Amino acid sequence: MPISGYFRTPISKLKFTLKSVHFAYGCFTVFIMGAIMFMFFAFRIQRGTFGIGATTTCIYYAVIITAMIEFIILARNWPLIMQRWTADEGVFLSNPYETGQYLPLESLVKRVAFTIIFFAFVEDTINFISAYLLNVVHMKYCTHATDFWRNFFRREHAYIVRFIPYHPALGVAIEVVMRVAKFTWHYIDVFIICVSLVLQRRFQQYNDRIRTFNGNQQPEEVWRTLRLDFLRLSELVTYLDTKLSRIILLSCASDMFFISVQLYNIFE
């Protein structure tokens, strides 16, 4: 997200600025992905081939572009969201709510996010190696008037080199853009997972505190405080749901679609 001040405290240091490198980068990537989607669509229309594979690719690019736009929109409200979030969860950061018996939340979120992104890029690397080896075979057994990499990009990204003449710099740019697209696609799910992990930890702390009573009678003030804390958490969940609902819907719809495509390919 085009936000500055991620690693600063307090939360008031978080800022969304239109005149920033982050925002310019966000707009630039949206433009590039839109151009790639347009070239792919035009290429398929020209060739008259628009089957399930082409539809899947178009939806893939559409999901990425939509996600980028949604995260830019979310970034405008992110400083306020974090201020509300920090205020509501503040009571859970100290006694009487236990925090020491669990893996630190920051470490948990980082490990989960890193693991998912790592294996996503492992998969992407394997796909690239597969395409590379296939091109090796293609160059070995077929007659070509072009060099290896030119043939590689004509096979893998024909819809781009159809409109933009191939150049080694273009090849590097294509691969960088494809990695950015892949990261964005996975980041949608990672973002939702990380938010859910934090909220789940707070509810877990709440339940653990109640379990420590062991059925013993507690003063009325304790139950009043617990009720207020539960309302605070519930209202935070509702608030975040209103702010993240479109991204959650996009994530669920994207996952369901691509799972369906994989099932279709299995049983085809």
mmCIF file of C-alpha atoms in Angstrom:
data_model
loop_
_atom_site.group_PDB
_atom_site.id
_atom_site.type_symbol
_atom_site.label_atom_id
_atom_site.label_comp_id
_atom_site.label_asym_id
_atom_site.label_seq_id
_atom_site.Cartn_x
_atom_site.Cartn_y
_atom_site.Cartn_z
ATOM 1 C CA MET A 1 0.000 0.000 0.000
ATOM 2 C CA PRO A 2 1.220 3.553 -0.721
ATOM 3 C CA ILE A 3 1.771 4.375 2.953
ATOM 4 C CA SER A 4 4.786 5.968 4.612
ATOM 5 C CA GLY A 5 5.826 5.560 8.239
ATOM 6 C CA TYR A 6 5.365 1.794 8.559
ATOM 7 C CA PHE A 7 8.236 1.407 10.992
ATOM 8 C CA ARG A 8 7.670 4.541 12.995
ATOM 9 C CA THR A 9 5.931 5.070 16.296
ATOM 10 C CA PRO A 10 3.433 6.329 17.237
ATOM 11 C CA ILE A 11 0.717 5.310 14.790
ATOM 12 C CA SER A 12 0.102 8.966 13.981
ATOM 13 C CA LYS A 13 3.267 8.823 11.850
ATOM 14 C CA LEU A 14 1.439 6.703 9.277
ATOM 15 C CA LYS A 15 0.595 8.858 6.280
ATOM 16 C CA PHE A 16 -0.987 8.506 2.875
ATOM 17 C CA THR A 17 0.384 11.082 0.458
ATOM 18 C CA LEU A 18 -0.579 11.521 -3.169
ATOM 19 C CA LYS A 19 2.751 13.168 -3.961
ATOM 20 C CA SER A 20 4.916 10.229 -2.954
ATOM 21 C CA VAL A 21 7.018 7.516 -4.562
ATOM 22 C CA HIS A 22 4.717 4.865 -3.072
ATOM 23 C CA PHE A 23 1.616 6.319 -4.722
ATOM 24 C CA ALA A 24 3.411 6.883 -8.040
ATOM 25 C CA TYR A 25 4.616 3.277 -8.005
ATOM 26 C CA GLY A 26 1.093 2.038 -7.259
ATOM 27 C CA CYS A 27 -0.410 4.005 -10.142
ATOM 28 C CA PHE A 28 2.397 2.927 -12.473
ATOM 29 C CA THR A 29 1.904 -0.775 -11.722
ATOM 30 C CA VAL A 30 -1.858 -0.451 -12.240
ATOM 31 C CA PHE A 31 -1.211 1.177 -15.617
ATOM 32 C CA ILE A 32 1.300 -1.502 -16.660
ATOM 33 C CA MET A 33 -0.988 -4.349 -15.636
ATOM 34 C CA GLY A 34 -3.884 -2.705 -17.452
ATOM 35 C CA ALA A 35 -1.770 -2.394 -20.595
ATOM 36 C CA ILE A 36 -0.742 -6.054 -20.380
ATOM 37 C CA MET A 37 -4.346 -7.149 -19.942
ATOM 38 C CA PHE A 38 -5.388 -5.026 -22.936
ATOM 39 C CA MET A 39 -2.626 -6.522 -25.101
ATOM 40 C CA PHE A 40 -3.592 -10.040 -24.075
ATOM 41 C CA PHE A 41 -7.266 -9.401 -24.795
ATOM 42 C CA ALA A 42 -6.521 -7.786 -28.178
ATOM 43 C CA PHE A 43 -4.122 -10.596 -29.107
ATOM 44 C CA ARG A 44 -6.720 -13.263 -28.376
ATOM 45 C CA ILE A 45 -9.433 -11.394 -30.256
ATOM 46 C CA GLN A 46 -7.163 -11.079 -33.293
ATOM 47 C CA ARG A 47 -6.407 -14.793 -33.251
ATOM 48 C CA GLY A 48 -10.013 -15.720 -32.602
ATOM 49 C CA THR A 49 -9.069 -18.038 -29.726
ATOM 50 C CA PHE A 50 -10.738 -17.223 -26.445
ATOM 51 C CA GLY A 51 -11.259 -20.450 -24.530
ATOM 52 C CA ILE A 52 -11.162 -21.316 -20.845
ATOM 53 C CA GLY A 53 -7.408 -20.717 -20.671
ATOM 54 C CA ALA A 54 -7.630 -17.220 -22.118
ATOM 55 C CA THR A 55 -10.597 -16.406 -19.887
ATOM 56 C CA THR A 56 -8.650 -17.562 -16.843
ATOM 57 C CA THR A 57 -5.697 -15.359 -17.759
ATOM 58 C CA CYS A 58 -7.953 -12.337 -18.267
ATOM 59 C CA ILE A 59 -9.596 -12.886 -14.897
ATOM 60 C CA TYR A 60 -6.160 -13.325 -13.317
ATOM 61 C CA TYR A 61 -5.067 -9.916 -14.591
ATOM 62 C CA ALA A 62 -8.431 -8.382 -13.676
ATOM 63 C CA VAL A 63 -8.106 -9.651 -10.096
ATOM 64 C CA ILE A 64 -4.603 -8.208 -9.817
ATOM 65 C CA ILE A 65 -5.629 -4.802 -11.177
ATOM 66 C CA THR A 66 -8.695 -4.698 -8.932
ATOM 67 C CA ALA A 67 -6.590 -5.653 -5.914
ATOM 68 C CA MET A 68 -4.055 -2.927 -6.645
ATOM 69 C CA ILE A 69 -6.799 -0.325 -6.916
ATOM 70 C CA GLU A 70 -8.491 -1.573 -3.743
ATOM 71 C CA PHE A 71 -5.254 -1.411 -1.759
ATOM 72 C CA ILE A 72 -4.645 2.135 -2.978
ATOM 73 C CA ILE A 73 -8.167 3.067 -1.839
ATOM 74 C CA LEU A 74 -7.606 1.270 1.466
ATOM 75 C CA ALA A 75 -4.334 3.138 1.957
ATOM 76 C CA ARG A 76 -6.237 6.424 2.156
ATOM 77 C CA ASN A 77 -8.024 5.184 5.278
ATOM 78 C CA TRP A 78 -5.256 2.991 6.691
ATOM 79 C CA PRO A 79 -3.857 5.560 9.175
ATOM 80 C CA LEU A 80 -7.346 6.012 10.681
ATOM 81 C CA ILE A 81 -7.929 2.256 10.672
ATOM 82 C CA MET A 82 -4.694 1.658 12.553
ATOM 83 C CA GLN A 83 -5.500 4.354 15.091
ATOM 84 C CA ARG A 84 -8.863 2.722 15.790
ATOM 85 C CA TRP A 85 -7.286 -0.739 15.867
ATOM 86 C CA THR A 86 -4.527 0.338 18.262
ATOM 87 C CA ALA A 87 -7.000 1.977 20.612
ATOM 88 C CA ASP A 88 -9.327 -1.041 20.713
ATOM 89 C CA GLU A 89 -6.667 -3.699 21.244
ATOM 90 C CA GLY A 90 -4.579 -1.733 23.726
ATOM 91 C CA VAL A 91 -6.132 -3.457 26.743
ATOM 92 C CA PHE A 92 -5.015 -6.864 25.429
ATOM 93 C CA LEU A 93 -1.335 -5.937 25.414
ATOM 94 C CA SER A 94 -0.875 -6.167 29.180
ATOM 95 C CA ASN A 95 -2.275 -7.839 32.289
ATOM 96 C CA PRO A 96 -4.744 -9.284 33.041
ATOM 97 C CA TYR A 97 -4.595 -10.629 29.487
ATOM 98 C CA GLU A 98 -1.754 -13.090 29.058
ATOM 99 C CA THR A 99 0.614 -12.600 26.148
ATOM 100 C CA GLY A 100 3.750 -14.490 27.165
ATOM 101 C CA GLN A 101 2.545 -18.065 26.622
ATOM 102 C CA TYR A 102 2.174 -17.633 22.859
ATOM 103 C CA LEU A 103 4.575 -17.009 20.041
ATOM 104 C CA PRO A 104 4.852 -13.197 19.780
ATOM 105 C CA LEU A 105 2.173 -11.970 17.413
ATOM 106 C CA GLU A 106 4.619 -10.010 15.288
ATOM 107 C CA SER A 107 6.759 -13.118 14.796
ATOM 108 C CA LEU A 108 3.710 -15.251 14.006
ATOM 109 C CA VAL A 109 2.444 -12.862 11.346
ATOM 110 C CA LYS A 110 5.880 -12.517 9.762
ATOM 111 C CA ARG A 111 6.447 -16.274 9.701
ATOM 112 C CA VAL A 112 3.070 -17.045 8.176
ATOM 113 C CA ALA A 113 3.381 -14.291 5.569
ATOM 114 C CA PHE A 114 6.953 -15.255 4.684
ATOM 115 C CA THR A 115 6.092 -18.952 4.408
ATOM 116 C CA ILE A 116 3.156 -18.375 2.068
ATOM 117 C CA ILE A 117 5.036 -15.918 -0.142
ATOM 118 C CA PHE A 118 8.135 -18.126 -0.157
ATOM 119 C CA PHE A 119 6.296 -21.217 -1.384
ATOM 120 C CA ALA A 120 4.347 -19.096 -3.867
ATOM 121 C CA PHE A 121 7.599 -17.941 -5.418
ATOM 122 C CA VAL A 122 8.988 -21.476 -5.295
ATOM 123 C CA GLU A 123 5.999 -22.551 -7.369
ATOM 124 C CA ASP A 124 6.516 -19.616 -9.713
ATOM 125 C CA THR A 125 10.207 -20.470 -10.067
ATOM 126 C CA ILE A 126 9.360 -24.075 -10.908
ATOM 127 C CA ASN A 127 6.941 -22.863 -13.579
ATOM 128 C CA PHE A 128 9.645 -20.631 -15.031
ATOM 129 C CA ILE A 129 12.164 -23.478 -15.069
ATOM 130 C CA SER A 130 9.594 -25.712 -16.758
ATOM 131 C CA ALA A 131 8.997 -23.092 -19.459
ATOM 132 C CA TYR A 132 12.756 -22.632 -19.836
ATOM 133 C CA LEU A 133 13.394 -26.356 -20.311
ATOM 134 C CA LEU A 134 10.500 -26.624 -22.739
ATOM 135 C CA ASN A 135 12.050 -23.838 -24.770
ATOM 136 C CA VAL A 136 15.372 -25.706 -24.723
ATOM 137 C CA VAL A 137 13.646 -28.707 -26.277
ATOM 138 C CA HIS A 138 11.844 -26.449 -28.732
ATOM 139 C CA MET A 139 15.101 -24.843 -29.860
ATOM 140 C CA LYS A 140 16.797 -28.228 -30.157
ATOM 141 C CA TYR A 141 14.243 -30.021 -32.302
ATOM 142 C CA CYS A 142 12.686 -27.164 -34.274
ATOM 143 C CA THR A 143 14.226 -24.847 -36.831
ATOM 144 C CA HIS A 144 14.372 -21.229 -35.663
ATOM 145 C CA ALA A 145 15.739 -18.026 -37.097
ATOM 146 C CA THR A 146 15.718 -16.322 -33.693
ATOM 147 C CA ASP A 147 17.864 -16.611 -30.592
ATOM 148 C CA PHE A 148 16.918 -18.513 -27.447
ATOM 149 C CA TRP A 149 15.407 -15.716 -25.374
ATOM 150 C CA ARG A 150 13.566 -14.109 -28.249
ATOM 151 C CA ASN A 151 11.927 -17.460 -28.933
ATOM 152 C CA PHE A 152 11.240 -17.915 -25.218
ATOM 153 C CA PHE A 153 9.290 -14.675 -24.919
ATOM 154 C CA ARG A 154 7.486 -15.249 -28.201
ATOM 155 C CA ARG A 155 6.245 -18.536 -26.800
ATOM 156 C CA GLU A 156 5.479 -17.457 -23.245
ATOM 157 C CA HIS A 157 4.392 -13.845 -23.761
ATOM 158 C CA ALA A 158 3.404 -13.656 -27.407
ATOM 159 C CA TYR A 159 0.664 -11.145 -26.625
ATOM 160 C CA ILE A 160 3.279 -8.627 -25.453
ATOM 161 C CA VAL A 161 5.947 -9.042 -28.143
ATOM 162 C CA ARG A 162 3.148 -8.942 -30.707
ATOM 163 C CA PHE A 163 2.687 -5.239 -29.914
ATOM 164 C CA ILE A 164 6.123 -4.293 -28.554
ATOM 165 C CA PRO A 165 9.243 -5.381 -30.495
ATOM 166 C CA TYR A 166 11.410 -7.730 -28.478
ATOM 167 C CA HIS A 167 14.507 -6.393 -26.764
ATOM 168 C CA PRO A 168 16.521 -7.948 -23.918
ATOM 169 C CA ALA A 169 15.496 -5.053 -21.677
ATOM 170 C CA LEU A 170 11.862 -5.779 -22.518
ATOM 171 C CA GLY A 171 12.381 -9.406 -21.537
ATOM 172 C CA VAL A 172 13.753 -8.407 -18.142
ATOM 173 C CA ALA A 173 10.911 -5.926 -17.655
ATOM 174 C CA ILE A 174 8.323 -8.581 -18.508
ATOM 175 C CA GLU A 175 9.721 -10.998 -15.949
ATOM 176 C CA VAL A 176 9.840 -8.302 -13.261
ATOM 177 C CA VAL A 177 6.237 -7.326 -13.970
ATOM 178 C CA MET A 178 5.154 -10.972 -13.872
ATOM 179 C CA ARG A 179 6.784 -11.361 -10.445
ATOM 180 C CA VAL A 180 5.039 -8.215 -9.189
ATOM 181 C CA ALA A 181 1.740 -9.565 -10.505
ATOM 182 C CA LYS A 182 2.302 -12.913 -8.815
ATOM 183 C CA PHE A 183 3.194 -11.230 -5.523
ATOM 184 C CA THR A 184 0.070 -9.052 -5.663
ATOM 185 C CA TRP A 185 -2.135 -12.046 -6.392
ATOM 186 C CA HIS A 186 -0.843 -13.910 -3.342
ATOM 187 C CA TYR A 187 -0.685 -10.802 -1.173
ATOM 188 C CA ILE A 188 -4.483 -10.510 -1.276
ATOM 189 C CA ASP A 189 -4.813 -13.764 0.670
ATOM 190 C CA VAL A 190 -1.777 -13.083 2.855
ATOM 191 C CA PHE A 191 -3.206 -9.731 3.907
ATOM 192 C CA ILE A 192 -6.546 -11.250 4.927
ATOM 193 C CA ILE A 193 -4.803 -14.118 6.741
ATOM 194 C CA CYS A 194 -2.579 -11.761 8.733
ATOM 195 C CA VAL A 195 -5.498 -9.568 9.780
ATOM 196 C CA SER A 196 -7.422 -12.686 10.818
ATOM 197 C CA LEU A 197 -4.469 -13.996 12.834
ATOM 198 C CA VAL A 198 -4.306 -10.808 14.874
ATOM 199 C CA LEU A 199 -8.033 -10.800 15.607
ATOM 200 C CA GLN A 200 -7.988 -14.512 16.414
ATOM 201 C CA ARG A 201 -5.181 -13.943 18.932
ATOM 202 C CA ARG A 202 -7.176 -11.242 20.726
ATOM 203 C CA PHE A 203 -10.237 -13.467 21.042
ATOM 204 C CA GLN A 204 -7.996 -16.291 22.212
ATOM 205 C CA GLN A 205 -6.581 -14.054 24.939
ATOM 206 C CA TYR A 206 -10.118 -13.147 25.964
ATOM 207 C CA ASN A 207 -11.167 -16.802 26.228
ATOM 208 C CA ASP A 208 -8.000 -17.740 28.097
ATOM 209 C CA ARG A 209 -8.660 -15.093 30.712
ATOM 210 C CA ILE A 210 -12.119 -16.499 31.366
ATOM 211 C CA ARG A 211 -10.665 -20.015 31.654
ATOM 212 C CA THR A 212 -8.328 -18.833 34.411
ATOM 213 C CA PHE A 213 -11.365 -18.300 36.650
ATOM 214 C CA ASN A 214 -11.801 -22.099 36.865
ATOM 215 C CA GLY A 215 -15.484 -21.688 37.647
ATOM 216 C CA ASN A 216 -14.802 -19.465 40.669
ATOM 217 C CA GLN A 217 -17.115 -16.598 41.428
ATOM 218 C CA GLN A 218 -15.836 -13.220 40.270
ATOM 219 C CA PRO A 219 -16.774 -9.689 41.323
ATOM 220 C CA GLU A 220 -19.374 -7.891 39.254
ATOM 221 C CA GLU A 221 -16.765 -5.368 38.160
ATOM 222 C CA VAL A 222 -14.724 -8.135 36.503
ATOM 223 C CA TRP A 223 -17.672 -9.273 34.404
ATOM 224 C CA ARG A 224 -18.502 -5.691 33.503
ATOM 225 C CA THR A 225 -14.937 -5.190 32.278
ATOM 226 C CA LEU A 226 -15.035 -8.450 30.339
ATOM 227 C CA ARG A 227 -18.262 -7.462 28.666
ATOM 228 C CA LEU A 228 -16.814 -4.105 27.625
ATOM 229 C CA ASP A 229 -13.689 -5.808 26.284
ATOM 230 C CA PHE A 230 -15.786 -8.252 24.272
ATOM 231 C CA LEU A 231 -17.858 -5.411 22.844
ATOM 232 C CA ARG A 232 -14.653 -3.608 21.955
ATOM 233 C CA LEU A 233 -13.399 -6.646 20.040
ATOM 234 C CA SER A 234 -16.735 -7.244 18.344
ATOM 235 C CA GLU A 235 -16.982 -3.640 17.232
ATOM 236 C CA LEU A 236 -13.417 -3.786 15.931
ATOM 237 C CA VAL A 237 -14.267 -6.856 13.837
ATOM 238 C CA THR A 238 -17.360 -5.123 12.469
ATOM 239 C CA TYR A 239 -15.365 -1.984 11.708
ATOM 240 C CA LEU A 240 -12.641 -3.906 9.884
ATOM 241 C CA ASP A 241 -15.243 -5.885 7.988
ATOM 242 C CA THR A 242 -16.727 -2.677 6.612
ATOM 243 C CA LYS A 243 -13.296 -1.436 5.551
ATOM 244 C CA LEU A 244 -11.995 -4.712 4.115
ATOM 245 C CA SER A 245 -15.210 -6.236 2.775
ATOM 246 C CA ARG A 246 -14.396 -5.651 -0.899
ATOM 247 C CA ILE A 247 -10.915 -7.132 -0.546
ATOM 248 C CA ILE A 248 -12.330 -10.135 1.336
ATOM 249 C CA LEU A 249 -14.940 -10.645 -1.382
ATOM 250 C CA LEU A 250 -12.275 -10.352 -4.077
ATOM 251 C CA SER A 251 -10.089 -12.894 -2.287
ATOM 252 C CA CYS A 252 -12.909 -15.408 -1.849
ATOM 253 C CA ALA A 253 -14.191 -15.005 -5.409
ATOM 254 C CA SER A 254 -10.688 -15.324 -6.854
ATOM 255 C CA ASP A 255 -9.896 -18.433 -4.815
ATOM 256 C CA MET A 256 -13.193 -20.085 -5.704
ATOM 257 C CA PHE A 257 -12.751 -19.361 -9.404
ATOM 258 C CA PHE A 258 -9.211 -20.685 -9.671
ATOM 259 C CA ILE A 259 -10.039 -23.755 -7.578
ATOM 260 C CA SER A 260 -12.901 -24.428 -9.984
ATOM 261 C CA VAL A 261 -10.553 -24.023 -12.952
ATOM 262 C CA GLN A 262 -8.100 -26.493 -11.439
ATOM 263 C CA LEU A 263 -10.892 -28.994 -10.841
ATOM 264 C CA TYR A 264 -12.063 -28.511 -14.415
ATOM 265 C CA ASN A 265 -8.545 -29.178 -15.711
ATOM 266 C CA ILE A 266 -8.275 -32.318 -13.573
ATOM 267 C CA PHE A 267 -11.504 -33.869 -14.822
ATOM 268 C CA GLU A 268 -11.318 -32.602 -18.385
#
